[in-house]
C-alpha positions as CSV (number, residue, x, y, z in Angstrom):
1,M,0.7,-18.8,31.2
2,P,-1.4,-16.5,33.8
3,T,-2.2,-13.7,31.8
4,N,-1.1,-11.0,34.7
5,G,2.7,-11.9,33.7
6,N,4.6,-12.2,37.3
7,R,7.0,-14.0,38.2
8,P,6.3,-16.2,41.0
9,L,8.8,-13.9,44.1
10,K,12.2,-15.3,44.8
11,L,12.1,-17.2,47.2
12,Q,14.1,-15.6,50.6
13,F,14.2,-16.5,54.2
14,G,15.3,-16.5,57.5
15,L,16.9,-20.0,59.1
16,I,16.3,-20.9,62.8
17,N,18.6,-23.2,64.7
18,H,17.6,-25.1,67.7
19,E,17.9,-22.6,69.9
20,G,16.2,-19.8,68.1
21,R,18.5,-18.4,66.5
22,Y,18.8,-17.7,62.8
23,L,21.7,-18.0,59.9
24,T,24.2,-15.2,59.7
25,A,26.7,-14.1,57.1
26,E,28.4,-11.5,58.5
27,T,29.6,-8.8,55.9
28,F,33.0,-8.8,57.0
29,G,35.6,-12.2,56.5
30,F,32.4,-14.3,55.0
31,K,32.1,-15.8,58.1
32,V,28.7,-17.2,59.4
33,N,27.1,-17.7,62.8
34,A,23.7,-18.4,63.5
35,S,23.9,-15.9,66.5
36,A,20.8,-12.7,65.6
37,P,17.8,-12.7,67.8
38,S,15.7,-11.7,64.9
39,L,15.3,-11.9,61.1
40,K,17.1,-8.4,59.9
41,K,19.5,-7.9,56.4
42,K,22.6,-10.0,57.0
43,Q,19.7,-12.9,58.2
44,I,17.9,-13.1,54.7
45,W,19.2,-15.7,51.9
46,T,18.0,-16.7,48.7
47,L,17.3,-20.2,47.3
48,E,18.1,-20.7,43.5
49,Q,17.8,-24.4,42.4
50,D,19.8,-25.7,40.0
51,S,19.1,-26.0,36.6
52,Q,19.8,-29.4,35.4
53,D,19.0,-31.2,39.3
54,I,16.0,-29.4,40.6
55,Q,16.7,-31.5,44.3
56,V,19.9,-28.9,44.5
57,V,19.4,-25.8,46.1
58,Y,22.3,-23.0,46.3
59,L,22.1,-20.7,49.2
60,R,22.9,-17.0,48.5
61,S,23.7,-14.6,51.1
62,H,22.3,-10.6,51.4
63,L,26.5,-10.2,50.2
64,G,25.1,-12.4,46.3
65,R,28.3,-15.6,48.3
66,Y,27.2,-18.8,48.8
67,L,27.8,-21.2,51.5
68,A,29.6,-24.2,51.2
69,S,31.2,-26.9,52.9
70,D,34.5,-29.4,52.8
71,K,35.1,-32.1,52.9
72,D,36.4,-31.9,56.3
73,G,32.7,-29.7,57.5
74,K,34.6,-26.5,57.7
75,V,31.3,-23.7,56.1
76,T,32.4,-20.7,54.1
77,C,29.8,-18.3,52.6
78,E,32.8,-16.7,50.7
79,A,32.1,-18.2,46.9
80,D,30.4,-15.9,43.7
81,G,29.0,-19.2,42.1
82,H,27.3,-22.3,41.8
83,N,30.7,-24.5,43.4
84,S,30.0,-27.9,43.2
85,D,30.9,-27.6,46.9
86,C,28.1,-25.4,48.0
87,R,25.0,-27.8,46.8
88,F,23.2,-28.8,48.9
89,L,19.9,-30.9,49.0
90,I,16.6,-29.9,51.6
91,V,15.7,-32.9,53.3
92,A,12.4,-31.8,54.7
93,Q,10.7,-32.7,57.9
94,S,7.6,-33.8,58.9
95,D,7.4,-30.3,61.5
96,G,8.2,-28.4,58.4
97,R,12.1,-28.1,59.4
98,W,14.6,-28.5,57.0
99,A,17.4,-30.8,57.4
100,L,20.3,-28.9,55.3
101,Q,22.9,-32.2,53.3
102,S,25.5,-31.6,51.7
103,E,25.2,-33.4,48.6
104,Q,28.8,-33.9,47.5
105,F,29.6,-34.8,51.3
106,L,26.3,-36.5,52.9
107,R,26.7,-34.9,55.7
108,F,24.5,-32.4,57.7
109,F,24.9,-28.4,58.1
110,G,24.2,-27.2,62.0
111,G,25.4,-26.3,64.7
112,S,25.6,-23.2,67.1
113,R,26.8,-19.5,67.7
114,D,29.6,-19.4,65.7
115,Y,30.6,-23.9,65.9
116,L,28.4,-24.1,62.8
117,S,29.5,-27.1,60.3
118,C,28.8,-29.5,58.0
119,F,30.0,-32.8,59.5
120,A,27.4,-34.0,60.8
121,Q,26.4,-38.3,59.9
122,V,22.8,-38.3,60.6
123,I,20.1,-35.4,61.6
124,T,19.7,-34.2,65.6
125,D,18.1,-31.1,66.7
126,A,20.8,-29.8,66.2
127,E,21.2,-30.1,62.5
128,L,16.8,-29.1,61.8
129,W,16.7,-25.1,60.5
130,A,12.7,-23.7,60.7
131,V,11.9,-21.2,57.7
132,H,11.0,-17.6,58.0
133,L,9.5,-16.5,54.9
134,A,11.3,-13.2,54.1
135,L,9.2,-11.5,51.4
136,H,6.9,-9.1,51.8
137,P,3.8,-10.7,53.4
138,Q,1.4,-9.5,51.0
139,A,0.7,-11.4,47.7
140,N,-0.9,-13.1,45.2
141,M,-1.2,-16.4,45.9
142,L,-1.2,-18.8,42.6
143,S,-2.7,-22.5,41.9
144,V,0.2,-24.6,40.2
145,A,-2.7,-27.0,38.9
146,R,-5.6,-24.9,37.9
147,K,-2.9,-21.7,36.7
148,R,-6.4,-19.5,39.4
149,Y,-5.2,-16.8,41.4
150,A,-7.0,-17.7,44.5
151,H,-9.3,-14.2,45.7
152,L,-11.9,-13.7,49.0
153,S,-14.9,-14.5,48.0
154,M,-17.5,-13.1,50.5
155,E,-21.0,-14.2,48.9
156,D,-19.4,-17.9,49.3
157,G,-17.9,-16.7,52.6
158,E,-14.3,-19.2,51.0
159,I,-11.4,-18.6,49.1
160,A,-11.8,-19.1,45.6
161,V,-8.6,-20.7,43.2
162,D,-11.3,-19.5,40.7
163,L,-9.2,-15.5,39.3
164,N,-7.8,-15.8,35.8
165,I,-6.3,-12.2,36.8
166,P,-5.3,-11.7,40.7
167,W,-7.7,-8.0,40.2
168,G,-9.1,-6.2,42.7
169,V,-8.6,-6.0,46.8
170,A,-9.8,-8.9,46.8
171,A,-7.0,-11.4,45.9
172,L,-4.8,-9.8,48.3
173,L,-3.1,-12.6,51.3
174,T,-1.6,-11.7,54.0
175,L,0.9,-14.5,55.5
176,V,1.3,-14.2,59.3
177,Y,4.0,-15.6,60.4
178,Q,3.6,-16.8,64.3
179,E,5.8,-19.6,66.0
180,G,7.2,-21.0,63.1
181,K,3.5,-21.7,60.8
182,Y,2.0,-20.0,58.9
183,C,-1.8,-18.1,58.5
184,L,-3.5,-17.3,55.7
185,K,-5.8,-13.9,56.6
186,T,-8.3,-12.4,53.9
187,C,-8.1,-9.0,52.8
188,D,-11.1,-8.5,55.8
189,S,-9.0,-9.4,58.3
190,R,-10.0,-13.0,58.8
191,F,-7.3,-16.6,59.0
192,L,-8.5,-19.3,56.4
193,S,-9.5,-22.9,58.8
194,N,-8.2,-26.2,57.3
195,D,-11.7,-26.8,56.5
196,G,-12.4,-24.1,54.2
197,K,-14.1,-21.6,56.4
198,L,-13.1,-17.8,57.5
199,L,-12.8,-17.5,60.8
200,M,-11.7,-14.2,62.6
201,E,-9.2,-15.1,65.5
202,S,-6.3,-17.4,64.5
203,G,-5.9,-20.9,66.3
204,R,-4.4,-24.5,65.5
205,A,-6.9,-24.9,62.2
206,T,-5.7,-21.7,60.7
207,A,-1.7,-22.1,61.4
208,Y,-0.5,-24.1,58.2
209,T,3.6,-25.5,58.6
210,L,5.3,-24.1,54.5
211,E,7.4,-27.2,52.5
212,L,8.6,-26.6,49.5
213,K,8.3,-28.8,46.2
214,C,10.4,-27.6,43.7
215,G,10.5,-24.1,44.1
216,K,7.2,-24.3,44.4
217,L,5.3,-24.1,48.2
218,A,2.8,-26.2,49.7
219,F,0.4,-25.4,53.0
220,K,0.2,-28.6,55.7
221,D,-2.3,-28.2,58.2
222,C,-2.6,-29.5,62.2
223,E,-3.8,-33.0,60.5
224,G,-0.6,-33.7,57.9
225,K,-2.8,-32.7,54.7
226,Y,-2.4,-29.7,52.4
227,L,-4.3,-27.2,51.0
228,S,-5.3,-27.5,48.0
229,P,-8.4,-25.9,45.4
230,M,-12.2,-28.3,45.8
231,G,-14.7,-28.3,43.7
232,P,-15.6,-25.8,40.8
233,T,-14.8,-22.6,42.1
234,G,-12.0,-24.3,43.7
235,T,-12.5,-23.9,47.2
236,L,-8.7,-23.3,48.7
237,R,-8.9,-25.9,51.9
238,S,-7.3,-29.1,53.5
239,G,-7.4,-32.3,50.4
240,R,-6.8,-35.8,52.3
241,C,-3.2,-36.0,50.4
242,S,-0.6,-36.8,53.5
243,K,1.9,-35.4,50.3
244,P,2.3,-32.7,48.3
245,G,1.0,-33.2,44.1
246,K,0.5,-30.6,41.5
247,D,-2.5,-30.2,43.4
248,E,-0.8,-28.8,46.3
249,L,1.5,-26.4,44.8
250,F,1.6,-22.9,45.3
251,D,3.8,-19.8,43.7
252,L,3.0,-16.4,45.6
253,E,3.2,-13.7,43.2
254,E,3.9,-9.8,43.7
255,S,0.8,-7.9,43.9
256,H,1.2,-4.5,42.3
257,P,-0.7,-1.7,43.5
258,Q,-4.6,-1.2,41.5
259,V,-6.3,2.0,42.0
260,V,-9.0,4.4,40.0
261,L,-8.1,7.7,38.2
262,T,-10.9,10.2,38.4
263,A,-10.1,13.6,36.6
264,A,-11.3,17.2,36.8
265,N,-15.1,17.0,35.4
266,G,-15.2,14.7,38.7
267,R,-15.4,11.5,36.8
268,Y,-14.3,8.6,36.9
269,V,-11.5,7.5,33.7
270,S,-13.3,4.6,32.8
271,I,-13.1,1.7,29.5
272,R,-17.0,0.4,29.8
273,Q,-17.5,2.7,26.8
274,G,-14.8,0.9,24.5
275,V,-10.8,0.6,23.9
276,S,-11.1,4.7,24.0
277,L,-10.3,5.9,27.7
278,A,-12.5,8.5,29.2
279,A,-13.5,9.8,32.1
280,N,-17.2,9.2,32.8
281,Q,-18.3,7.5,35.0
282,E,-20.1,7.9,38.4
283,D,-18.8,4.7,39.6
284,E,-16.5,2.4,40.7
285,T,-15.8,-1.4,38.9
286,D,-13.3,-2.7,37.6
287,M,-13.5,-0.7,34.4
288,E,-12.7,2.5,36.4
289,T,-9.4,0.1,38.0
290,F,-6.5,0.1,36.4
291,Q,-3.9,-2.1,37.7
292,M,0.0,0.3,37.5
293,E,3.4,-1.8,36.9
294,I,6.2,0.1,36.8
295,D,9.7,-0.9,35.1
296,K,12.6,-0.9,37.3
297,E,14.8,0.6,35.3
298,T,12.4,3.2,33.1
299,K,10.5,3.7,36.5
300,K,7.6,4.4,33.9
301,C,5.1,3.4,34.2
302,T,2.2,1.1,32.3
303,F,-1.3,1.2,33.2
304,R,-3.7,-2.6,32.9
305,T,-6.7,-2.4,32.5
306,S,-9.1,-5.4,33.9
307,Q,-9.4,-7.7,31.2
308,G,-5.8,-8.0,30.7
309,D,-4.9,-5.0,28.0
310,Y,-2.6,-1.8,28.4
311,W,-3.5,1.8,28.0
312,A,-1.7,2.5,24.6
313,L,-1.1,6.5,22.6
314,V,-2.3,6.4,19.9
315,A,-2.7,9.4,16.2
316,H,-3.8,12.2,17.4
317,G,-2.7,11.5,21.0
318,G,-5.7,9.5,21.7
319,I,-5.9,6.8,24.7
320,Q,-6.7,3.5,23.9
321,S,-7.0,0.5,26.0
322,T,-6.4,-1.6,22.8
323,A,-2.4,-2.6,23.5
324,T,-1.4,-6.7,24.5
325,E,2.9,-5.7,25.1
326,V,4.5,-3.2,26.7
327,S,5.9,-0.6,24.4
328,A,7.3,2.7,24.5
329,N,3.8,4.0,24.2
330,T,2.1,2.6,26.8
331,M,5.2,4.1,28.9
332,F,3.6,7.4,31.2
333,S,6.0,9.6,33.7
334,V,3.6,9.8,36.7
335,E,4.4,13.2,38.3
336,W,3.3,13.6,41.7
337,L,1.7,16.6,42.2
338,G,0.9,16.2,46.2
339,H,-3.2,16.1,46.4
340,K,-2.6,15.0,42.8
341,V,-0.8,13.4,39.7
342,A,-0.3,14.2,35.9
343,L,0.8,11.8,32.7
344,K,3.0,12.1,30.4
345,A,2.5,10.3,27.6
346,S,5.9,8.7,25.4
347,N,5.7,12.4,22.7
348,G,6.0,13.6,25.2
349,K,2.7,15.7,26.5
350,Y,1.0,15.6,29.4
351,I,-3.4,14.2,28.9
352,C,-6.4,16.2,29.4
353,T,-9.4,15.5,30.4
354,K,-11.4,17.3,26.9
355,K,-15.3,18.5,27.3
356,N,-16.8,15.2,26.8
357,G,-14.4,12.8,29.3
358,Q,-12.2,12.0,26.5
359,L,-8.5,11.4,27.8
360,V,-5.8,13.1,24.9
361,A,-1.9,13.5,25.3
362,V,-2.0,16.9,23.9
363,S,-1.4,19.4,26.7
364,D,2.4,20.2,26.9
365,S,2.0,22.0,30.9
366,I,0.3,21.1,33.7
367,G,-3.6,22.8,34.8
368,G,-6.3,21.8,36.2
369,D,-7.6,19.6,33.4
370,E,-4.6,17.8,33.4
371,Q,-4.0,16.4,36.7
372,F,-6.5,13.4,38.1
373,T,-6.4,12.1,41.9
374,L,-5.3,8.7,41.9
375,K,-6.6,6.7,44.8
376,L,-4.8,3.5,45.7
377,I,-7.4,0.5,45.9
378,N,-6.3,-3.1,46.3
379,R,-4.0,-2.0,49.7
380,P,-6.6,-1.0,53.3
381,M,-3.9,-4.1,55.0
382,L,-0.6,-1.7,55.2
383,I,2.8,-3.8,55.2
384,L,5.3,-1.2,55.3
385,R,9.1,-2.8,54.9
386,G,11.8,0.0,54.8
387,Q,15.7,-0.9,54.0
388,N,16.4,-1.7,57.4
389,G,13.0,-4.5,58.2
390,F,9.5,-3.2,58.5
391,I,7.4,-0.5,60.8
392,C,6.1,-1.3,64.4
393,R,5.3,0.8,67.0
394,H,8.0,1.5,70.0
395,R,6.7,-0.7,72.6
396,N,7.2,2.4,74.9
397,S,6.4,4.9,73.2
398,N,4.1,6.7,70.7
399,T,6.6,7.0,68.2
400,L,6.6,4.2,65.4
401,D,10.4,2.0,64.8
402,A,11.5,1.5,61.0
403,S,14.1,-1.3,61.6
404,R,12.2,-4.2,63.0
405,S,11.3,-7.9,61.7
406,V,8.0,-8.1,63.4
407,Y,5.6,-5.9,61.1
408,D,2.7,-4.2,62.1
409,I,-0.4,-4.0,60.3
410,F,-2.0,-0.6,59.7
411,T,-5.7,0.8,58.6
412,L,-5.1,2.7,55.0
413,Q,-8.0,5.8,53.9
414,F,-8.6,7.4,51.0
415,S,-9.3,10.8,52.2
416,N,-9.5,13.1,48.5
417,G,-6.4,12.3,47.5
418,A,-4.3,11.8,50.4
419,Y,-4.2,9.6,53.2
420,H,-4.7,8.6,56.6
421,I,-2.9,5.9,58.9
422,K,-4.7,3.9,61.3
423,G,-3.1,1.3,63.7
424,V,-4.5,-1.7,64.7
425,D,-6.1,1.0,68.3
426,G,-8.2,3.2,66.0
427,Q,-5.7,5.5,66.9
428,F,-3.7,8.0,63.8
429,W,0.0,8.9,62.6
430,Y,0.7,12.7,62.6
431,V,3.9,14.5,62.4
432,N,5.2,16.0,65.9
433,S,6.5,19.0,65.9
434,A,10.1,17.9,66.9
435,G,10.2,16.5,63.2
436,L,9.0,12.2,64.7
437,V,6.4,10.3,63.3
438,C,3.3,9.6,66.4
439,S,0.4,6.4,66.3
440,D,-2.2,8.0,68.8
441,G,-3.6,11.0,67.5
442,E,-7.2,11.0,67.8
443,A,-8.4,13.1,64.8
444,P,-6.7,11.5,61.2
445,E,-4.2,13.3,59.6
446,D,-2.6,14.3,55.7
447,F,-0.5,11.8,54.0
448,T,0.3,11.9,50.5
449,L,1.0,7.9,48.9
450,E,4.3,7.9,45.6
451,L,4.4,5.3,44.1
452,L,7.9,6.0,42.6
453,E,10.0,2.7,42.3
454,H,8.5,-1.2,41.4
455,G,7.3,-2.0,44.4
456,R,8.0,0.7,46.3
457,L,6.2,4.1,48.1
458,A,6.9,6.8,49.4
459,I,4.9,8.9,52.0
460,R,5.0,12.6,52.8
461,G,4.1,14.7,56.2
462,K,0.5,17.4,55.6
463,N,4.6,19.4,56.4
464,G,5.9,18.7,53.1
465,K,8.5,15.7,53.6
466,Y,9.4,12.4,53.5
467,L,8.6,9.7,55.8
468,R,12.3,7.9,56.6
469,G,14.5,5.5,58.4
470,D,17.5,7.7,60.5
471,Q,20.4,5.5,61.5
472,G,18.6,4.5,65.0
473,G,15.1,3.4,63.2
474,T,12.6,5.9,64.6
475,L,10.7,6.9,61.8
476,K,10.9,10.2,61.1
477,G,8.8,13.0,59.2
478,D,11.8,15.4,58.2
479,G,13.4,13.8,54.8
480,L,14.0,16.4,51.9
481,S,14.6,14.3,48.7
482,V,12.9,10.4,48.4
483,S,16.3,8.3,49.6
484,S,16.8,4.7,49.9
485,S,15.7,4.9,53.6
486,A,12.5,7.5,52.5
487,L,11.3,3.9,50.1
488,W,8.9,1.4,51.3
489,E,7.8,-1.7,50.4
490,Y,4.3,-2.6,50.4
């Protein structure tokens, strides 16, 4: 079992018909159509596999209901469980598109606009659906066969598949969707070519068709061959196989935030000196980097080391990286104080830095010694998705949209406890006097990040207010509290 403790991401996607329209589950009347031009909430489907027969899948809508077809080919999306008429088979085509076949009646699902049915006996263009992944596009990639993670190897100029834990920024890969195909982008903005080389520009050799096999992903290149790890370091490139076996299969896993903490003494918190945590290092290495894993229920946080151990509260308030499993003593509350954070252990005391640099949870209140600077290191490329869509530059103005189906990749730059956010054109985000977030700043403006929930963060402007998507889909910097419109997948 990989030691990252992650489950593979649930496969969520949009299905695009032959007219370029997305399969949509309407909120009222459990109706389905294929009328939407872009991928938003109502166009997202979750694939669930049958527990007995892995060939059989169920398609769940955003309302938690399942796509079903009766003997006359009538399609509904009302079933609230895995009924027999909700069982479909995926018949993958060579171009990566899917035909969906009712297992019970062996008819194919297709059509256009409001006229969808599952009655076709043969597959024509009208029964084919292109798959557009709806996951957050940044993830860690695990080889099923090798049980190792992919990462950018700078010295070899390749993506190597040889990490036990997806550590550091190099393990972050971005899936870029372009005209029905996917490119794999490294953290330094290069694209993986099918010969294993990394290129500055995307093109035919960097475009892959996504295929699904037993709930795992395979990447088929322009020659019909599949990406797989090769040789001792697991160099990722296309092999000879024109059918995906275990070597060609991958899981995408959520990429947890990894952070570096600086104490009041100006030193980095580290495990270099042994199991007891101390702020006594001047260099940032894997020993000073910790993975924050936020509990979905309590919103408390564990800190994991590059060796896979957790910080734990021990006797007399000591903090050691000795725990191999999550327990009450490995849970910490993070309090966000603008440019600084404070950490409270399970004994109700704040962690402070002693004169010798050692960390102990013995303080009842927050003073200088209880404050740390927290720096997020594994999101140099920032893609933000809110409850209604991605953040993207507005087409005709300097504002930002917060409800788009396409995303911009922004650059995140750390600056003394705050961050500067830069657009593709090199200009900076700022909040204007009307409370709108603009993207054409000449000079950087400070924003602070708060990693509040599992997979979601909040962003504060220098006015202390939260960035939120308003009803019209515009990004504003006027949120007074953390509401669902002010939380962003990142």
